[in-house]
Tab-separated table of C-alpha atoms and ligand atoms in Angstrom:
chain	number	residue	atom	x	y	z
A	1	UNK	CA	-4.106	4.320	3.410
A	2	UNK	CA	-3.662	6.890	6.092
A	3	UNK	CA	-2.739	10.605	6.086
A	4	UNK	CA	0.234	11.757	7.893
A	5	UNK	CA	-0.894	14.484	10.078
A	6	UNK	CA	1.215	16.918	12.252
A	7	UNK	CA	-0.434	18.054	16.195
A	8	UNK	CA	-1.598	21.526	14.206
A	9	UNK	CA	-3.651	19.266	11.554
A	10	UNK	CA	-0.627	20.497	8.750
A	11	UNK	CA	-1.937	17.004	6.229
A	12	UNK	CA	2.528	16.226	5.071
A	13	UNK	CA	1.833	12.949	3.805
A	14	UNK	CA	0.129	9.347	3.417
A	15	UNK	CA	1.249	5.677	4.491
A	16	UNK	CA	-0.720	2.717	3.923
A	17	UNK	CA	-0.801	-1.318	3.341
A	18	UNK	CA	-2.525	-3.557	1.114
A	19	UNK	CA	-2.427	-7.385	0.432
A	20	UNK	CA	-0.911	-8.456	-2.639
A	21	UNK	CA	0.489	-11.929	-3.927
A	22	UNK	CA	4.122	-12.278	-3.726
A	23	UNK	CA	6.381	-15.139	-4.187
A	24	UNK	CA	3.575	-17.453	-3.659
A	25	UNK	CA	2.216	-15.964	-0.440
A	26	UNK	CA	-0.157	-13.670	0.460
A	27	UNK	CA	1.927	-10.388	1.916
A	28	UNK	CA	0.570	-6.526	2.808
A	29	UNK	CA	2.641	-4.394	0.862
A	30	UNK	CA	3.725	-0.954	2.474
A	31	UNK	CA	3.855	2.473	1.092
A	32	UNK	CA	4.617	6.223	1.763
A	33	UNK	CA	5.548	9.927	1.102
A	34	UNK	CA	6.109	12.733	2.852
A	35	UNK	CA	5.976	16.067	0.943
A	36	UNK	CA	9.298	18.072	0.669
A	37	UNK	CA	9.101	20.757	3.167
A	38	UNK	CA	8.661	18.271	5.878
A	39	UNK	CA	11.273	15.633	4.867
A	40	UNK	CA	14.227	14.633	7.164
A	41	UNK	CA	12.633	15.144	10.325
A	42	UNK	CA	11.793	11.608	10.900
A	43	UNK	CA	8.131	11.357	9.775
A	44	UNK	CA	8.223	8.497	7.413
A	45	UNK	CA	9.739	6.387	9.889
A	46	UNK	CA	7.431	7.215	12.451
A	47	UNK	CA	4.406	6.815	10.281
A	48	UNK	CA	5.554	3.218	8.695
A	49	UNK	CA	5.993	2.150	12.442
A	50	UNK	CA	2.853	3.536	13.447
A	51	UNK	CA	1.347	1.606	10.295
A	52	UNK	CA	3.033	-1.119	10.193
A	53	UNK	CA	1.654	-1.455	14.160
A	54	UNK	CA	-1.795	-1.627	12.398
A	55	UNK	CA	-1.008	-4.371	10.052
A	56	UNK	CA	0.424	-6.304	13.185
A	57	UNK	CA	-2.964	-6.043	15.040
A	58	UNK	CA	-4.747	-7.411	11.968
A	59	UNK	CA	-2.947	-10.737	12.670
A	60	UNK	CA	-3.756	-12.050	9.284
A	61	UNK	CA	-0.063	-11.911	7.816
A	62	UNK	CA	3.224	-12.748	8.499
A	63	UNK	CA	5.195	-10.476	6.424
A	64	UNK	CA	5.066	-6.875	5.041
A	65	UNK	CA	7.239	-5.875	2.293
A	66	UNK	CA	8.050	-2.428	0.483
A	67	UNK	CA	9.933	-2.126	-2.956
A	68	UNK	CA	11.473	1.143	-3.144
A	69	UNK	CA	13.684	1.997	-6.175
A	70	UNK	CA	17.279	0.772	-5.811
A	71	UNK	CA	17.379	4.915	-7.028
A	72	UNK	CA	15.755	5.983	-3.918
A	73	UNK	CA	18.274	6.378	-1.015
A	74	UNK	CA	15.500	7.982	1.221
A	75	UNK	CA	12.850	5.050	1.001
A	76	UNK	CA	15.746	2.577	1.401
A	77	UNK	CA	17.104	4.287	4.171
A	78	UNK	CA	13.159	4.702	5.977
A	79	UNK	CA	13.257	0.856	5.212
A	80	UNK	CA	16.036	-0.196	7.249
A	81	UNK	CA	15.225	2.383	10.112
A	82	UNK	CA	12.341	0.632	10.624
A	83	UNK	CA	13.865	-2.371	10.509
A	84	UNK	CA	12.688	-4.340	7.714
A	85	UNK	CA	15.289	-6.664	6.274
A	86	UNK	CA	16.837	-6.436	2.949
A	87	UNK	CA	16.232	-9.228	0.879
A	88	UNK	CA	17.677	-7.892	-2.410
A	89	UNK	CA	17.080	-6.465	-5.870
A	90	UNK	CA	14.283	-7.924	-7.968
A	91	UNK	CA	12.100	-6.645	-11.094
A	92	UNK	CA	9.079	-5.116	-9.475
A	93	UNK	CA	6.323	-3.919	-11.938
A	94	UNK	CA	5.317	0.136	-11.501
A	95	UNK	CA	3.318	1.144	-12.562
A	96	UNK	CA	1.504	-1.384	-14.381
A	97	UNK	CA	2.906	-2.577	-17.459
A	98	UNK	CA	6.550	-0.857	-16.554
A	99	UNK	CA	9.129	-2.884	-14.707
A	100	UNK	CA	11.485	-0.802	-12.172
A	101	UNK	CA	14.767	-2.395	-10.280
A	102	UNK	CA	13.056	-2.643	-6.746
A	103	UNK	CA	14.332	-3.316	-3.247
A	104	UNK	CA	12.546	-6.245	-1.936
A	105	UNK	CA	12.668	-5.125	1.837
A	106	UNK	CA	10.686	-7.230	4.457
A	107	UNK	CA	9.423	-6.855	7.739
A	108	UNK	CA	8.027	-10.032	10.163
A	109	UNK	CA	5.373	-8.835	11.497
A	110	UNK	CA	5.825	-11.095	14.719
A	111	UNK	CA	9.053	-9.844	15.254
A	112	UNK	CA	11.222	-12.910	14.511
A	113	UNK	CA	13.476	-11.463	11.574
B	201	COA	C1	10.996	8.517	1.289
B	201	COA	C2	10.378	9.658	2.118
B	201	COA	C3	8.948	9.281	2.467
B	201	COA	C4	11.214	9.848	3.403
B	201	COA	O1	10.508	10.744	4.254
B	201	COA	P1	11.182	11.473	5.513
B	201	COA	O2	10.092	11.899	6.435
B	201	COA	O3	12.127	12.500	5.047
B	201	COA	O4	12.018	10.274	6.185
B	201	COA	P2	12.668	10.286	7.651
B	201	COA	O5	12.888	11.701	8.090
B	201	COA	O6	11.863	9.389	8.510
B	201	COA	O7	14.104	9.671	7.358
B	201	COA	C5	14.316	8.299	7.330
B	201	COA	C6	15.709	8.031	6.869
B	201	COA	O8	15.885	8.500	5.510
B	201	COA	C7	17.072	9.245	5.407
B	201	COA	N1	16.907	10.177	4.310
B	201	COA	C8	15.948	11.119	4.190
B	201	COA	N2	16.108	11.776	3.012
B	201	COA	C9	17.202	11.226	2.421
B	201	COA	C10	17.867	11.463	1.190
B	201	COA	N3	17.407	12.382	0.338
B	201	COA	N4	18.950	10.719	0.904
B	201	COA	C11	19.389	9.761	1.750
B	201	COA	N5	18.786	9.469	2.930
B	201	COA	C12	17.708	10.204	3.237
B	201	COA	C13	17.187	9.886	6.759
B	201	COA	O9	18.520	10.317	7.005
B	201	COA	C14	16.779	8.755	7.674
B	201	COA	O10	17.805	7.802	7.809
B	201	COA	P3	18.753	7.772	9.090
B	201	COA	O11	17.870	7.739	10.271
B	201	COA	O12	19.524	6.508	8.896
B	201	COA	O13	19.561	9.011	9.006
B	201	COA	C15	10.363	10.976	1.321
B	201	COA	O14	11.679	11.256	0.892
B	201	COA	C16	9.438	10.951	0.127
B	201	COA	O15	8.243	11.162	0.266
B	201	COA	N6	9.974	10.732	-1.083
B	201	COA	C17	9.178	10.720	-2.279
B	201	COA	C18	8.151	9.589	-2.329
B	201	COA	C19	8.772	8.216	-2.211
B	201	COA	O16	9.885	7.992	-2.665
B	201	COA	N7	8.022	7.279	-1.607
B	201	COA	C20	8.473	5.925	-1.413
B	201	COA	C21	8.215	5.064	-2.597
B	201	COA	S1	8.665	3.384	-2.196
């Protein structure tokens, strides 16, 4: 994980990857927020893209996927700026022991989608 932090050192949010199991495959999974007062200026996206850079350099997968709520325009929407692909709805368990109707979003990691 990895704070989001502006030129003045203002701390407006985190981003981060992890591996998890998906589908079969070994996969990072993506995740971020950006605090209210500095929503809508394009930070997520920039931070996901910055991130997602990272997981590239690691070379060790393929694919990274997020699973925002179907309920949450604004993750959706930092999703497909960044250009991960939409591979539809699916059960996705958050937290633990709750499922949620997800997003499955993914992104190839060697640029092929
Ligand atoms: C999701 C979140 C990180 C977006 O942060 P942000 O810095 O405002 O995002 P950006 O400014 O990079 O905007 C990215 C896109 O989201 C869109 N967007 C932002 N807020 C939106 C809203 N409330 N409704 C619809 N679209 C929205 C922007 O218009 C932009 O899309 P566009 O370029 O096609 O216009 C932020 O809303 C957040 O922290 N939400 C709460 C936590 C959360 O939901 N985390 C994700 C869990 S999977």
């Amino acid at each position: 994980m990895y704070v989001i932090v502006l030129p003045d050192g203002t701390r407006v949010g985190s981003v981060g990857h992890w591996e998890r199991r998906w589908r079969g495959a070994q996969v990072w999974e993506m995740g971020w927020a950006v605090l209210p007062a500095y929503q809508g200026r394009g930070l997520a996206t920039a931070a996901v893209l910055a991130a997602a850079a990272e997981a590239r350099a690691r070379r060790t997968h393929r694919f990274a996927h997020a699973y925002p709520s179907v309920d949450n325009p604004a993750s959706n929407a930092v999703c497909r700026r960044v250009g991960f692909t939409l591979l539809g709805p699916t059960d996705f368990e958050y937290p633990p022991g709750q499922l949620m109707r997800a997003n499955d979003w993914r992104l190839d990691l060697t640029g092929n989608d």
